[in-house]
DNA sequence: GTATAGTTGACAAAAATTGTATGGTATGTT
DNA sequence: AACATACCATACAATTTTTGTCAACTATAC
């Protein structure tokens, strides 16, 4: 049970982006440096985030990425789901085969389904804004 | 975010074991056949489950495994944690380095920590007995 | 037109997971 | 005692997934 670094990178990058963009686009190069994430890898992630309508891109020099919405309207769960694709804890759930014989398998499935729901609910209960203000508090605290 | 098949196998096998053991040891061969799990792989899992005090083994012919406790006292979270080892969603948490610079990384950590806690709490809220009685209901329903 | 920076897809490296093989040890049965 | 069963343990191979890299392209500000 492990969250991919994809998801971790994505959330961190989004926090970083929110913190440093004051309406201005932020380049991935900046983010990659500050957060120590491989640039090319970040590009892949932001492609997904863009298609997922979480960020918008500005091309050309001085370009970069912007939040597609205000940070209070972006859920952590969205970010994770977008870069992660299936957020079901068990693979046999995606294919709608519904085979499920009478074995124990069938019974345990409901557990994994519920677990997946809990995970999604939790991550959807946190907004990007929550993390950003938490981060600001942290920075303010460290500066003293 | 995906649960290993290890964990799925382990929980299924434990349900199967509970269903078919009436105080008698159940061999892994049986379980492997019914649940369609590679025998050698199951053996590895049950080694961990034994060391984790979730099952007891009986060697020799007619041997097999028994629950170490009544099924109502065995939590699904225990089973998963035992075969899975670290149940933290993020790897950098195991090593107690506590590095955590002032970047966004630090802020997101608390999210993953809380997520891990939620996952554990949920899985610990379900007992093996819950699953077994659910399975029995399912079987009874299918027989009509 | 040149430099910046996003866009895309293919691919390679690395890690983790899953599964297999082999050789053991304990024990009940004949 | 011999034999069969079934657990015990470790090493290793195959596979899959994840992570990261490369190269070529497009848009745009200056």
PDB file of N, CA, C and O (backbone and C1' of nucleotides) in Angstrom, chain A residues 27-28 47 50 57 61 64-65, chain C residues 3-10:
ATOM      1  N   UNK A  27       7.346  28.516 -14.279  1.00  0.00           N
ATOM      2  CA  UNK A  27       7.909  27.506 -15.177  1.00  0.00           C
ATOM      3  C   UNK A  27       8.244  26.229 -14.409  1.00  0.00           C
ATOM      4  O   UNK A  27       8.549  26.255 -13.215  1.00  0.00           O
ATOM      5  N   UNK A  28       8.171  25.146 -15.142  1.00  0.00           N
ATOM      6  CA  UNK A  28       8.476  23.858 -14.517  1.00  0.00           C
ATOM      7  C   UNK A  28       9.922  23.798 -14.065  1.00  0.00           C
ATOM      8  O   UNK A  28      10.251  23.139 -13.093  1.00  0.00           O
ATOM      9  N   UNK A  47       1.369  17.551 -17.974  1.00  0.00           N
ATOM     10  CA  UNK A  47       0.514  17.260 -19.122  1.00  0.00           C
ATOM     11  C   UNK A  47      -0.811  16.698 -18.639  1.00  0.00           C
ATOM     12  O   UNK A  47      -1.884  17.112 -19.085  1.00  0.00           O
ATOM     13  N   UNK A  50      -2.860  19.300 -16.844  1.00  0.00           N
ATOM     14  CA  UNK A  50      -3.485  20.244 -17.768  1.00  0.00           C
ATOM     15  C   UNK A  50      -4.732  19.628 -18.397  1.00  0.00           C
ATOM     16  O   UNK A  50      -5.802  20.229 -18.427  1.00  0.00           O
ATOM     17  N   UNK A  57      -1.672  26.225 -19.213  1.00  0.00           N
ATOM     18  CA  UNK A  57      -0.296  26.482 -19.624  1.00  0.00           C
ATOM     19  C   UNK A  57      -0.204  27.790 -20.401  1.00  0.00           C
ATOM     20  O   UNK A  57      -1.148  28.205 -21.064  1.00  0.00           O
ATOM     21  N   UNK A  61       8.500  32.208 -23.911  1.00  0.00           N
ATOM     22  CA  UNK A  61       9.322  32.744 -22.823  1.00  0.00           C
ATOM     23  C   UNK A  61       8.465  33.483 -21.805  1.00  0.00           C
ATOM     24  O   UNK A  61       7.510  34.169 -22.185  1.00  0.00           O
ATOM     25  N   UNK A  64       4.730  29.301 -18.549  1.00  0.00           N
ATOM     26  CA  UNK A  64       4.735  28.374 -17.426  1.00  0.00           C
ATOM     27  C   UNK A  64       3.330  27.889 -17.177  1.00  0.00           C
ATOM     28  O   UNK A  64       2.516  27.816 -18.093  1.00  0.00           O
ATOM     29  N   UNK A  65       3.056  27.579 -15.936  1.00  0.00           N
ATOM     30  CA  UNK A  65       1.728  27.076 -15.611  1.00  0.00           C
ATOM     31  C   UNK A  65       1.032  27.954 -14.595  1.00  0.00           C
ATOM     32  O   UNK A  65       1.662  28.585 -13.736  1.00  0.00           O
TER      33      UNK A  65
ATOM     34  P    DA C   3      19.828  31.557 -29.653  1.00  0.00           P
ATOM     35  O5'  DA C   3      19.249  31.676 -28.178  1.00  0.00           O
ATOM     36  C5'  DA C   3      18.980  32.966 -27.635  1.00  0.00           C
ATOM     37  C4'  DA C   3      17.761  32.882 -26.738  1.00  0.00           C
ATOM     38  C3'  DA C   3      17.734  31.650 -25.835  1.00  0.00           C
ATOM     39  O3'  DA C   3      17.371  32.041 -24.522  1.00  0.00           O
ATOM     40  C1'  DA C   3      15.733  31.774 -27.079  1.00  0.00           C
ATOM     41  P    DT C   4      17.387  31.028 -23.341  1.00  0.00           P
ATOM     42  O5'  DT C   4      15.833  30.912 -23.026  1.00  0.00           O
ATOM     43  C5'  DT C   4      15.102  32.071 -22.676  1.00  0.00           C
ATOM     44  C4'  DT C   4      13.628  31.729 -22.651  1.00  0.00           C
ATOM     45  C3'  DT C   4      13.265  30.581 -21.717  1.00  0.00           C
ATOM     46  O3'  DT C   4      12.197  30.989 -20.885  1.00  0.00           O
ATOM     47  C1'  DT C   4      12.350  30.218 -23.882  1.00  0.00           C
ATOM     48  P    DA C   5      11.974  30.325 -19.459  1.00  0.00           P
ATOM     49  O5'  DA C   5      10.857  29.274 -19.858  1.00  0.00           O
ATOM     50  C5'  DA C   5       9.584  29.781 -20.281  1.00  0.00           C
ATOM     51  C4'  DA C   5       8.763  28.662 -20.867  1.00  0.00           C
ATOM     52  C3'  DA C   5       8.842  27.324 -20.115  1.00  0.00           C
ATOM     53  O3'  DA C   5       7.550  26.817 -19.946  1.00  0.00           O
ATOM     54  C1'  DA C   5       9.171  26.981 -22.392  1.00  0.00           C
ATOM     55  P    DG C   6       7.210  25.628 -18.994  1.00  0.00           P
ATOM     56  O5'  DG C   6       6.049  24.947 -19.838  1.00  0.00           O
ATOM     57  C5'  DG C   6       4.900  25.718 -20.103  1.00  0.00           C
ATOM     58  C4'  DG C   6       4.315  25.315 -21.451  1.00  0.00           C
ATOM     59  C3'  DG C   6       3.642  23.945 -21.467  1.00  0.00           C
ATOM     60  O3'  DG C   6       2.518  23.996 -22.326  1.00  0.00           O
ATOM     61  C1'  DG C   6       5.374  23.965 -23.043  1.00  0.00           C
ATOM     62  P    DT C   7       1.568  22.744 -22.500  1.00  0.00           P
ATOM     63  O5'  DT C   7       2.310  21.877 -23.598  1.00  0.00           O
ATOM     64  C5'  DT C   7       2.086  22.155 -24.983  1.00  0.00           C
ATOM     65  C4'  DT C   7       2.292  20.881 -25.792  1.00  0.00           C
ATOM     66  C3'  DT C   7       1.698  19.601 -25.195  1.00  0.00           C
ATOM     67  O3'  DT C   7       0.861  19.037 -26.179  1.00  0.00           O
ATOM     68  C1'  DT C   7       3.962  19.254 -25.837  1.00  0.00           C
ATOM     69  P    DT C   8      -0.050  17.824 -25.937  1.00  0.00           P
ATOM     70  O5'  DT C   8       0.891  16.628 -26.400  1.00  0.00           O
ATOM     71  C5'  DT C   8       1.514  16.698 -27.688  1.00  0.00           C
ATOM     72  C4'  DT C   8       2.478  15.551 -27.864  1.00  0.00           C
ATOM     73  C3'  DT C   8       2.068  14.237 -27.199  1.00  0.00           C
ATOM     74  O3'  DT C   8       1.625  13.367 -28.216  1.00  0.00           O
ATOM     75  C1'  DT C   8       4.417  14.661 -27.042  1.00  0.00           C
ATOM     76  P    DG C   9       1.017  11.939 -27.870  1.00  0.00           P
ATOM     77  O5'  DG C   9       2.291  11.033 -28.128  1.00  0.00           O
ATOM     78  C5'  DG C   9       3.012  11.185 -29.343  1.00  0.00           C
ATOM     79  C4'  DG C   9       4.264  10.341 -29.289  1.00  0.00           C
ATOM     80  C3'  DG C   9       4.039   8.933 -28.715  1.00  0.00           C
ATOM     81  O3'  DG C   9       4.778   8.015 -29.505  1.00  0.00           O
ATOM     82  C1'  DG C   9       5.752  10.018 -27.531  1.00  0.00           C
ATOM     83  P    DA C  10       4.523   6.451 -29.354  1.00  0.00           P
ATOM     84  O5'  DA C  10       6.006   5.909 -29.533  1.00  0.00           O
ATOM     85  C5'  DA C  10       6.986   6.727 -30.170  1.00  0.00           C
ATOM     86  C4'  DA C  10       8.341   6.466 -29.532  1.00  0.00           C
ATOM     87  C3'  DA C  10       8.525   5.025 -29.041  1.00  0.00           C
ATOM     88  O3'  DA C  10       9.787   4.557 -29.493  1.00  0.00           O
ATOM     89  C1'  DA C  10       9.053   6.562 -27.325  1.00  0.00           C
TER      90       DA C  10
END
